[in-house]
Short mmCIF file of C-alpha atoms and ligand atoms in Angstrom, two decimals:
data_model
loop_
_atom_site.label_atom_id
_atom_site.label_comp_id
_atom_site.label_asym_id
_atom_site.label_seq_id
_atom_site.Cartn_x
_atom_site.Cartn_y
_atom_site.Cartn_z
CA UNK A 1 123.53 85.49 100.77
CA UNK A 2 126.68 87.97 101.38
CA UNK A 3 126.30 91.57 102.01
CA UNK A 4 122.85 92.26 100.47
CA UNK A 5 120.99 95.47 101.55
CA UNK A 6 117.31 95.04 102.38
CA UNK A 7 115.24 98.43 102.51
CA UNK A 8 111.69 98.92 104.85
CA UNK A 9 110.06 102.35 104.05
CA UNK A 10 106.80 103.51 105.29
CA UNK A 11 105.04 105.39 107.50
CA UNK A 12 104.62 106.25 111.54
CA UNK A 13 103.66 103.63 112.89
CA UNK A 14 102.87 101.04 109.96
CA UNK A 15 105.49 98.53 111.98
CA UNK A 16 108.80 98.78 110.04
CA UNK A 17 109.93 98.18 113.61
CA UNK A 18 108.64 95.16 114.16
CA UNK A 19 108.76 93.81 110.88
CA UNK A 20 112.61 94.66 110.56
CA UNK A 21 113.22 92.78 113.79
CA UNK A 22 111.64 89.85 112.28
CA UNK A 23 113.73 90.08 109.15
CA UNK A 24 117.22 90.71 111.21
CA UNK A 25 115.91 87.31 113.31
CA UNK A 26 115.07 85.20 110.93
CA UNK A 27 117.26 85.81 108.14
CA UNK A 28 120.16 86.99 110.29
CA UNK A 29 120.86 90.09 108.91
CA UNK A 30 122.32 93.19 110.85
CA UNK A 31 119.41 95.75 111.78
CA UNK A 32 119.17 99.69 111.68
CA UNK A 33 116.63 101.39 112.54
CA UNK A 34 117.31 104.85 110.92
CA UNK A 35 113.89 106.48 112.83
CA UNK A 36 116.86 105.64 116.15
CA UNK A 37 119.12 108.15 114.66
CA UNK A 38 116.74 110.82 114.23
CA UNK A 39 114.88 110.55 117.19
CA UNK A 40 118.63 110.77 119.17
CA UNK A 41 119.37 113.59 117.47
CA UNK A 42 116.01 115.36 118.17
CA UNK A 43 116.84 114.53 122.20
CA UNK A 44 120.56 116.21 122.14
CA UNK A 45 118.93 119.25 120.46
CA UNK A 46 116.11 119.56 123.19
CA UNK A 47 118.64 118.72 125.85
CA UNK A 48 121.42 121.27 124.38
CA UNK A 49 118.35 124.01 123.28
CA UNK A 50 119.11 124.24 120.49
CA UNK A 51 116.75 126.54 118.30
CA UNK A 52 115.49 124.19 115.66
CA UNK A 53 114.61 127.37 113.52
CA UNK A 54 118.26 128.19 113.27
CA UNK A 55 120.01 126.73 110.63
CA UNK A 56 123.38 127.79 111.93
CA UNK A 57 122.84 127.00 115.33
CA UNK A 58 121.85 123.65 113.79
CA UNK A 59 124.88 123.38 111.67
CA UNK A 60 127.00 124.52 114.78
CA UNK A 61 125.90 121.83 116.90
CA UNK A 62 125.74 119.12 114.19
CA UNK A 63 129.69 120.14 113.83
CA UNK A 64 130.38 118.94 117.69
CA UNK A 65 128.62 116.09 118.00
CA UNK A 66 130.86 113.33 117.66
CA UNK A 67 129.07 109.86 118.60
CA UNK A 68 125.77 109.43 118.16
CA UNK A 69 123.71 106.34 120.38
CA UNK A 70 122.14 103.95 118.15
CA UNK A 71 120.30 102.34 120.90
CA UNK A 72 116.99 102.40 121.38
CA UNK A 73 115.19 103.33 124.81
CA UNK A 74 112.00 104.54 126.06
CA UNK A 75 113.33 108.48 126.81
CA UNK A 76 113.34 108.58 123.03
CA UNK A 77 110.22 106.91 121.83
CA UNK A 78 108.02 109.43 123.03
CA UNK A 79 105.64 111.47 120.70
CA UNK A 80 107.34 114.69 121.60
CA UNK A 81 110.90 113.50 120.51
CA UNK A 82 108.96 111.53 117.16
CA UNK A 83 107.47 115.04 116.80
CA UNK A 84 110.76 116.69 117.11
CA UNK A 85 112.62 114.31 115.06
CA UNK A 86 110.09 115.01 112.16
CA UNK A 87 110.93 118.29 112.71
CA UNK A 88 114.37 118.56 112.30
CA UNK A 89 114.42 115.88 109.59
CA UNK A 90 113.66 118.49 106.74
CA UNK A 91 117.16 119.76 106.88
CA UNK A 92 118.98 118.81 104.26
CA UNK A 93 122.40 119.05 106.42
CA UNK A 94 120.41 116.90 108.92
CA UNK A 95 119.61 114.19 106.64
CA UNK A 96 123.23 114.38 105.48
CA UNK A 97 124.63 114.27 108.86
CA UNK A 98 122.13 110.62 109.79
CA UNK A 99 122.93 109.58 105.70
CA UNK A 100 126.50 109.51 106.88
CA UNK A 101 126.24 107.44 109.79
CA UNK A 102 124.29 105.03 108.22
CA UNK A 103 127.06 104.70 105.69
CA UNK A 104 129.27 104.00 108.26
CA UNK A 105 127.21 101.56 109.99
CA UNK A 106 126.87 99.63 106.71
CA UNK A 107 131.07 100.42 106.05
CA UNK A 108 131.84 98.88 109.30
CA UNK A 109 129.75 95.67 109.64
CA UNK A 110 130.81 94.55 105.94
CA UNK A 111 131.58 91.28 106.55
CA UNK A 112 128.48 90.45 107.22
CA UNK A 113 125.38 88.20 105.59
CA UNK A 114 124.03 92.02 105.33
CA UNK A 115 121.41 94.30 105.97
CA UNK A 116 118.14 95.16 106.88
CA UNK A 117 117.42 99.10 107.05
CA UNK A 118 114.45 100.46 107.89
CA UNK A 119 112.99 104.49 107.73
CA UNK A 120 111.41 107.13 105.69
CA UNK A 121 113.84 107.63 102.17
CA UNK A 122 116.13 104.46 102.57
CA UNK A 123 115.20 102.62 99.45
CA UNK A 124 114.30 105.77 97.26
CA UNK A 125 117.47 108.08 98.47
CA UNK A 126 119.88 106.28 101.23
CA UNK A 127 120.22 103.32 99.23
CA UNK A 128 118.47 103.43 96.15
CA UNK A 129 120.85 99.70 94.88
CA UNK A 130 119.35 98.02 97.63
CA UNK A 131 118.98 94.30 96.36
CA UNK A 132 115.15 94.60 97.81
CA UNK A 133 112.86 97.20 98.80
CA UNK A 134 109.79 96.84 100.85
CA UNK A 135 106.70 99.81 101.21
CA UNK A 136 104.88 98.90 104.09
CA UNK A 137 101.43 99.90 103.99
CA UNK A 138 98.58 100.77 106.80
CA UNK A 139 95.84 102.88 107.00
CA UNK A 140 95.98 105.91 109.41
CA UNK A 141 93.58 104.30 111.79
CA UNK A 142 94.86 101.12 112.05
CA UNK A 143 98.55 102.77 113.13
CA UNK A 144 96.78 104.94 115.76
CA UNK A 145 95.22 102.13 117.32
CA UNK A 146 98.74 100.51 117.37
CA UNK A 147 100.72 103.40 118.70
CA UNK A 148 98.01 104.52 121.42
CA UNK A 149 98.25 100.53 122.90
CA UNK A 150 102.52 101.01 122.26
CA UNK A 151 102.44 103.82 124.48
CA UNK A 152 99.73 102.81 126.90
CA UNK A 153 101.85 99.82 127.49
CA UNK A 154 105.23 101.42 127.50
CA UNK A 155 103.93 103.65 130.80
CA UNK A 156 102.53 106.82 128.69
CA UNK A 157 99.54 108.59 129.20
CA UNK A 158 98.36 109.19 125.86
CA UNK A 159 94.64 109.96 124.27
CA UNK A 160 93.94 108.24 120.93
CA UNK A 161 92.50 111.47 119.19
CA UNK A 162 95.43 113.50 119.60
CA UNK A 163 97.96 109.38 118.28
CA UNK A 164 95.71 110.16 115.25
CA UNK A 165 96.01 113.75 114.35
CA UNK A 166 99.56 113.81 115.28
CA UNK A 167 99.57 110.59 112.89
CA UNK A 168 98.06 112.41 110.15
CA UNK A 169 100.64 115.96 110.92
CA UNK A 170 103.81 113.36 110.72
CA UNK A 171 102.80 112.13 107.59
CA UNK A 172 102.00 115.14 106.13
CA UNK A 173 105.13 116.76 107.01
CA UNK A 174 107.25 112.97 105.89
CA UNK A 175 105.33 113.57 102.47
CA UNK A 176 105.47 117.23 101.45
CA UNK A 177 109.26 118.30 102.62
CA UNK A 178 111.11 119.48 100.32
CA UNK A 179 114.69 117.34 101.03
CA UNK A 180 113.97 113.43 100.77
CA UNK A 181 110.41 113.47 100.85
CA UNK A 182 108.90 109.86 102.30
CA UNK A 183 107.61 108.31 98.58
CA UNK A 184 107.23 104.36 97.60
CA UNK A 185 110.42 103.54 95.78
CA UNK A 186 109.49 102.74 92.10
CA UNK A 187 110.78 99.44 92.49
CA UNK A 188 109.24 98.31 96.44
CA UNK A 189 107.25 95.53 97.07
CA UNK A 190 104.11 96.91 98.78
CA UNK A 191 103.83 95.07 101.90
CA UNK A 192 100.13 94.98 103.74
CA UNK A 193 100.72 94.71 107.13
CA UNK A 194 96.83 95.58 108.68
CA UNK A 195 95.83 91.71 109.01
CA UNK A 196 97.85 89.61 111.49
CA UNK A 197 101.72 89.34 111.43
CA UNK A 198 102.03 86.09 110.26
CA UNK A 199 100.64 87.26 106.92
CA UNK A 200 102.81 90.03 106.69
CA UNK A 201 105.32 87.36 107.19
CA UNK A 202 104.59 84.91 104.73
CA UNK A 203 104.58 88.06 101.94
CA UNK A 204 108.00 89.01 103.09
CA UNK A 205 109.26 85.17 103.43
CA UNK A 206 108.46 84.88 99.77
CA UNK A 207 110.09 87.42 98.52
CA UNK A 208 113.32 86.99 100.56
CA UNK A 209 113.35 83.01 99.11
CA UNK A 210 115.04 84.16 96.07
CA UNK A 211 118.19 85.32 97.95
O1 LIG B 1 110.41 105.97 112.39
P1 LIG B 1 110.33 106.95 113.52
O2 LIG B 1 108.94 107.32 113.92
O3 LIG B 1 111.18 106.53 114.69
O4 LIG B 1 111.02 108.30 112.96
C1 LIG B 1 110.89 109.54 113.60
C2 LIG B 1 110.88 110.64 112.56
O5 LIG B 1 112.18 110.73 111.96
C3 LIG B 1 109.91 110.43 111.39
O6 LIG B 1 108.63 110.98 111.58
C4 LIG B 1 110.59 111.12 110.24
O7 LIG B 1 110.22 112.46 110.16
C5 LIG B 1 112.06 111.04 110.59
N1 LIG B 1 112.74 110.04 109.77
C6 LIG B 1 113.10 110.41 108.49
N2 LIG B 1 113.81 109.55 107.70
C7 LIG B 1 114.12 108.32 108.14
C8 LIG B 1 113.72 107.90 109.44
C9 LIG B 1 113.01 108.79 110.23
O8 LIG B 1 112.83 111.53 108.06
N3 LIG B 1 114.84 107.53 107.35
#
Protein backbone atom coordinates (compact mmCIF):
# COMPACT_ATOMS: atom_id res chain seq x y z
CA UNK A 1 0.00 0.00 0.00
CA UNK A 2 1.97 3.38 -1.06
CA UNK A 3 0.28 6.59 -1.62
CA UNK A 4 -3.30 5.44 -2.42
CA UNK A 5 -6.15 8.02 -2.09
CA UNK A 6 -9.27 6.81 -0.30
CA UNK A 7 -12.47 9.10 -0.83
CA UNK A 8 -15.69 9.33 1.98
CA UNK A 9 -18.60 11.41 0.47
CA UNK A 10 -21.91 11.86 2.00
CA UNK A 11 -24.05 13.80 3.79
CA UNK A 12 -24.37 16.05 7.26
CA UNK A 13 -24.09 14.06 9.62
CA UNK A 14 -24.09 10.39 8.03
CA UNK A 15 -20.51 9.92 10.09
CA UNK A 16 -17.77 10.40 7.44
CA UNK A 17 -16.16 11.71 10.62
CA UNK A 18 -16.10 8.94 12.46
CA UNK A 19 -15.78 6.49 9.91
CA UNK A 20 -12.63 8.32 8.40
CA UNK A 21 -11.02 8.23 11.83
CA UNK A 22 -11.46 4.60 11.85
CA UNK A 23 -9.95 4.19 8.42
CA UNK A 24 -6.80 6.70 9.22
CA UNK A 25 -6.46 4.23 12.61
CA UNK A 26 -6.64 1.18 11.38
CA UNK A 27 -5.14 1.27 8.11
CA UNK A 28 -2.74 4.09 8.94
CA UNK A 29 -3.45 6.39 6.46
CA UNK A 30 -3.13 10.30 6.81
CA UNK A 31 -6.71 11.94 7.48
CA UNK A 32 -8.48 15.19 6.09
CA UNK A 33 -11.38 16.17 6.91
CA UNK A 34 -12.27 18.68 4.10
CA UNK A 35 -15.85 19.75 6.10
CA UNK A 36 -12.48 21.35 8.68
CA UNK A 37 -11.54 23.61 5.91
CA UNK A 38 -14.80 24.95 5.19
CA UNK A 39 -16.12 25.33 8.42
CA UNK A 40 -12.58 27.53 9.23
CA UNK A 41 -13.17 29.49 6.54
CA UNK A 42 -16.86 30.20 7.39
CA UNK A 43 -15.38 31.41 11.12
CA UNK A 44 -12.65 34.01 9.59
CA UNK A 45 -15.48 35.41 7.42
CA UNK A 46 -17.92 35.87 10.48
CA UNK A 47 -15.02 37.06 12.57
CA UNK A 48 -13.61 39.53 9.68
CA UNK A 49 -17.61 40.43 8.49
CA UNK A 50 -17.27 39.74 5.69
CA UNK A 51 -20.55 40.05 3.50
CA UNK A 52 -21.04 36.56 2.21
CA UNK A 53 -23.30 38.11 -0.61
CA UNK A 54 -20.29 39.88 -2.01
CA UNK A 55 -18.38 38.12 -4.33
CA UNK A 56 -15.59 40.64 -4.33
CA UNK A 57 -15.44 41.18 -0.84
CA UNK A 58 -15.18 37.37 -0.85
CA UNK A 59 -12.52 37.25 -3.42
CA UNK A 60 -10.72 40.18 -1.49
CA UNK A 61 -10.46 38.39 1.61
CA UNK A 62 -9.82 34.92 0.12
CA UNK A 63 -6.64 36.91 -1.51
CA UNK A 64 -5.16 37.68 2.23
CA UNK A 65 -5.63 34.81 3.92
CA UNK A 66 -2.53 33.03 4.01
CA UNK A 67 -2.71 29.88 6.49
CA UNK A 68 -5.62 28.27 7.04
CA UNK A 69 -6.08 25.88 10.61
CA UNK A 70 -6.79 22.42 9.79
CA UNK A 71 -7.59 21.57 13.28
CA UNK A 72 -10.58 20.76 14.50
CA UNK A 73 -12.26 22.38 17.73
CA UNK A 74 -15.53 22.89 19.23
CA UNK A 75 -15.79 27.00 18.24
CA UNK A 76 -16.18 25.54 14.77
CA UNK A 77 -18.50 22.62 15.00
CA UNK A 78 -21.38 24.56 15.77
CA UNK A 79 -24.59 24.59 13.54
CA UNK A 80 -24.21 28.24 12.83
CA UNK A 81 -20.58 27.93 11.39
CA UNK A 82 -21.92 24.26 9.50
CA UNK A 83 -24.69 26.63 8.33
CA UNK A 84 -22.29 29.22 7.25
CA UNK A 85 -19.86 26.95 5.75
CA UNK A 86 -22.73 25.55 3.49
CA UNK A 87 -23.19 28.85 2.66
CA UNK A 88 -20.19 30.02 1.36
CA UNK A 89 -19.36 26.63 -0.19
CA UNK A 90 -21.35 27.45 -3.48
CA UNK A 91 -18.63 29.72 -4.65
CA UNK A 92 -16.84 28.42 -7.14
CA UNK A 93 -13.60 30.61 -6.10
CA UNK A 94 -14.34 29.16 -2.61
CA UNK A 95 -14.24 25.65 -3.55
CA UNK A 96 -11.11 26.50 -5.55
CA UNK A 97 -9.46 28.23 -2.78
CA UNK A 98 -10.23 24.71 -0.08
CA UNK A 99 -9.48 22.39 -3.63
CA UNK A 100 -6.07 23.96 -3.40
CA UNK A 101 -5.23 23.31 0.01
CA UNK A 102 -6.22 19.98 -0.11
CA UNK A 103 -3.80 19.55 -2.98
CA UNK A 104 -1.26 20.72 -0.94
CA UNK A 105 -2.02 18.67 1.97
CA UNK A 106 -1.90 15.57 -0.26
CA UNK A 107 1.58 17.33 -2.16
CA UNK A 108 3.20 17.60 1.14
CA UNK A 109 2.57 14.32 3.05
CA UNK A 110 3.62 12.19 -0.18
CA UNK A 111 5.67 9.89 1.31
CA UNK A 112 3.22 8.46 2.95
CA UNK A 113 1.11 4.87 3.00
CA UNK A 114 -1.65 7.60 1.79
CA UNK A 115 -4.88 8.96 2.22
CA UNK A 116 -8.11 9.03 3.55
CA UNK A 117 -10.30 12.22 2.53
CA UNK A 118 -13.47 12.78 3.54
CA UNK A 119 -16.39 15.68 2.37
CA UNK A 120 -19.07 16.60 0.00
CA UNK A 121 -17.39 16.37 -3.96
CA UNK A 122 -14.02 14.55 -3.07
CA UNK A 123 -14.45 11.41 -5.04
CA UNK A 124 -16.72 12.92 -7.89
CA UNK A 125 -14.60 16.40 -8.35
CA UNK A 126 -11.42 16.77 -5.82
CA UNK A 127 -10.14 13.54 -6.70
CA UNK A 128 -12.09 11.81 -9.11
CA UNK A 129 -8.58 8.87 -9.56
CA UNK A 130 -9.03 8.07 -6.13
CA UNK A 131 -8.04 4.25 -5.91
CA UNK A 132 -11.52 3.88 -3.77
CA UNK A 133 -14.54 5.77 -3.20
CA UNK A 134 -17.01 5.31 -0.47
CA UNK A 135 -20.96 7.00 -0.41
CA UNK A 136 -21.99 6.81 2.95
CA UNK A 137 -25.54 6.52 3.35
CA UNK A 138 -28.22 7.50 6.30
CA UNK A 139 -31.53 8.50 6.42
CA UNK A 140 -32.36 12.12 7.54
CA UNK A 141 -33.69 10.94 10.83
CA UNK A 142 -31.25 8.74 11.85
CA UNK A 143 -28.41 11.78 11.37
CA UNK A 144 -30.63 14.14 13.44
CA UNK A 145 -30.81 11.87 16.20
CA UNK A 146 -26.94 11.64 15.95
CA UNK A 147 -26.13 15.29 15.68
CA UNK A 148 -28.78 16.48 18.42
CA UNK A 149 -26.86 13.76 21.08
CA UNK A 150 -23.20 15.28 19.29
CA UNK A 151 -24.16 18.56 20.36
CA UNK A 152 -26.01 17.82 23.57
CA UNK A 153 -22.84 16.19 24.61
CA UNK A 154 -20.37 18.65 23.25
CA UNK A 155 -22.11 21.48 25.80
CA UNK A 156 -24.84 22.87 23.14
CA UNK A 157 -28.22 23.63 23.71
CA UNK A 158 -29.86 22.41 20.77
CA UNK A 159 -33.72 21.22 19.97
CA UNK A 160 -34.01 18.16 17.70
CA UNK A 161 -36.76 19.75 15.36
CA UNK A 162 -34.83 22.59 14.32
CA UNK A 163 -31.04 19.34 13.91
CA UNK A 164 -33.70 18.05 11.45
CA UNK A 165 -34.91 20.84 9.33
CA UNK A 166 -31.59 22.42 9.29
CA UNK A 167 -30.57 18.69 8.22
CA UNK A 168 -32.92 18.64 5.48
CA UNK A 169 -31.87 22.82 4.33
CA UNK A 170 -27.98 21.53 4.27
CA UNK A 171 -28.72 18.88 2.10
CA UNK A 172 -30.78 20.59 -0.06
CA UNK A 173 -28.46 23.35 -0.58
CA UNK A 174 -25.14 20.33 -0.81
CA UNK A 175 -27.47 18.83 -3.65
CA UNK A 176 -28.87 21.58 -5.87
CA UNK A 177 -25.70 24.20 -6.09
CA UNK A 178 -24.69 24.86 -9.04
CA UNK A 179 -20.51 24.47 -8.53
CA UNK A 180 -19.67 20.79 -7.25
CA UNK A 181 -22.94 19.72 -6.32
CA UNK A 182 -22.77 16.74 -3.41
CA UNK A 183 -23.71 13.48 -5.94
CA UNK A 184 -22.60 9.58 -5.38
CA UNK A 185 -19.54 9.17 -7.52
CA UNK A 186 -20.43 6.68 -10.37
CA UNK A 187 -17.93 4.43 -9.19
CA UNK A 188 -18.51 4.59 -4.84
CA UNK A 189 -19.18 1.83 -2.84
CA UNK A 190 -22.44 2.70 -1.00
CA UNK A 191 -21.66 2.31 2.54
CA UNK A 192 -24.84 1.80 5.13
CA UNK A 193 -23.86 3.14 8.16
CA UNK A 194 -27.61 3.27 10.21
CA UNK A 195 -26.98 -0.22 12.08
CA UNK A 196 -24.07 -0.36 14.56
CA UNK A 197 -20.43 0.62 13.66
CA UNK A 198 -18.98 -2.53 13.63
CA UNK A 199 -21.04 -3.34 10.54
CA UNK A 200 -20.17 -0.36 8.85
CA UNK A 201 -16.77 -1.64 9.61
CA UNK A 202 -16.72 -4.97 8.40
CA UNK A 203 -18.24 -3.42 4.78
CA UNK A 204 -15.37 -1.04 4.68
CA UNK A 205 -12.68 -3.77 5.99
CA UNK A 206 -13.66 -5.78 2.96
CA UNK A 207 -13.28 -3.59 0.57
CA UNK A 208 -9.95 -2.09 1.78
CA UNK A 209 -8.51 -6.08 1.82
CA UNK A 210 -7.71 -5.79 -1.74
CA UNK A 211 -5.10 -3.02 -1.20
O1 LIG B 1 -18.89 18.02 6.71
P1 LIG B 1 -19.22 19.30 7.43
O2 LIG B 1 -20.61 19.33 8.01
O3 LIG B 1 -18.17 19.69 8.43
O4 LIG B 1 -19.17 20.44 6.29
C1 LIG B 1 -19.72 21.73 6.48
C2 LIG B 1 -20.26 22.24 5.16
O5 LIG B 1 -19.16 22.48 4.27
C3 LIG B 1 -21.18 21.27 4.40
O6 LIG B 1 -22.55 21.40 4.70
C4 LIG B 1 -20.94 21.60 2.96
O7 LIG B 1 -21.82 22.60 2.52
C5 LIG B 1 -19.53 22.15 2.94
N1 LIG B 1 -18.60 21.18 2.38
C6 LIG B 1 -18.53 21.08 1.00
N2 LIG B 1 -17.63 20.26 0.42
C7 LIG B 1 -16.82 19.49 1.16
C8 LIG B 1 -16.89 19.52 2.57
C9 LIG B 1 -17.82 20.38 3.16
O8 LIG B 1 -19.26 21.78 0.29
N3 LIG B 1 -15.93 18.72 0.53
Amino acid sequence: MKNIIITVDGPAASGKEKISKYISKRWKLKHLDSGILYRRLALIFLKDKININNINEIKKKLSEIRRISFRKSNKIRTQEIGNLASAIAVNKCVREFINNLQYNFVKKNKNNRGFVIDGRDIGSVVFKNADLKLYIVVNSEIRAKRRYKQLIDSGEKSIYPQILKDIKLRDKKDKTRINSPLVIPKDAYHINNESTFRETTNQINRLLERF
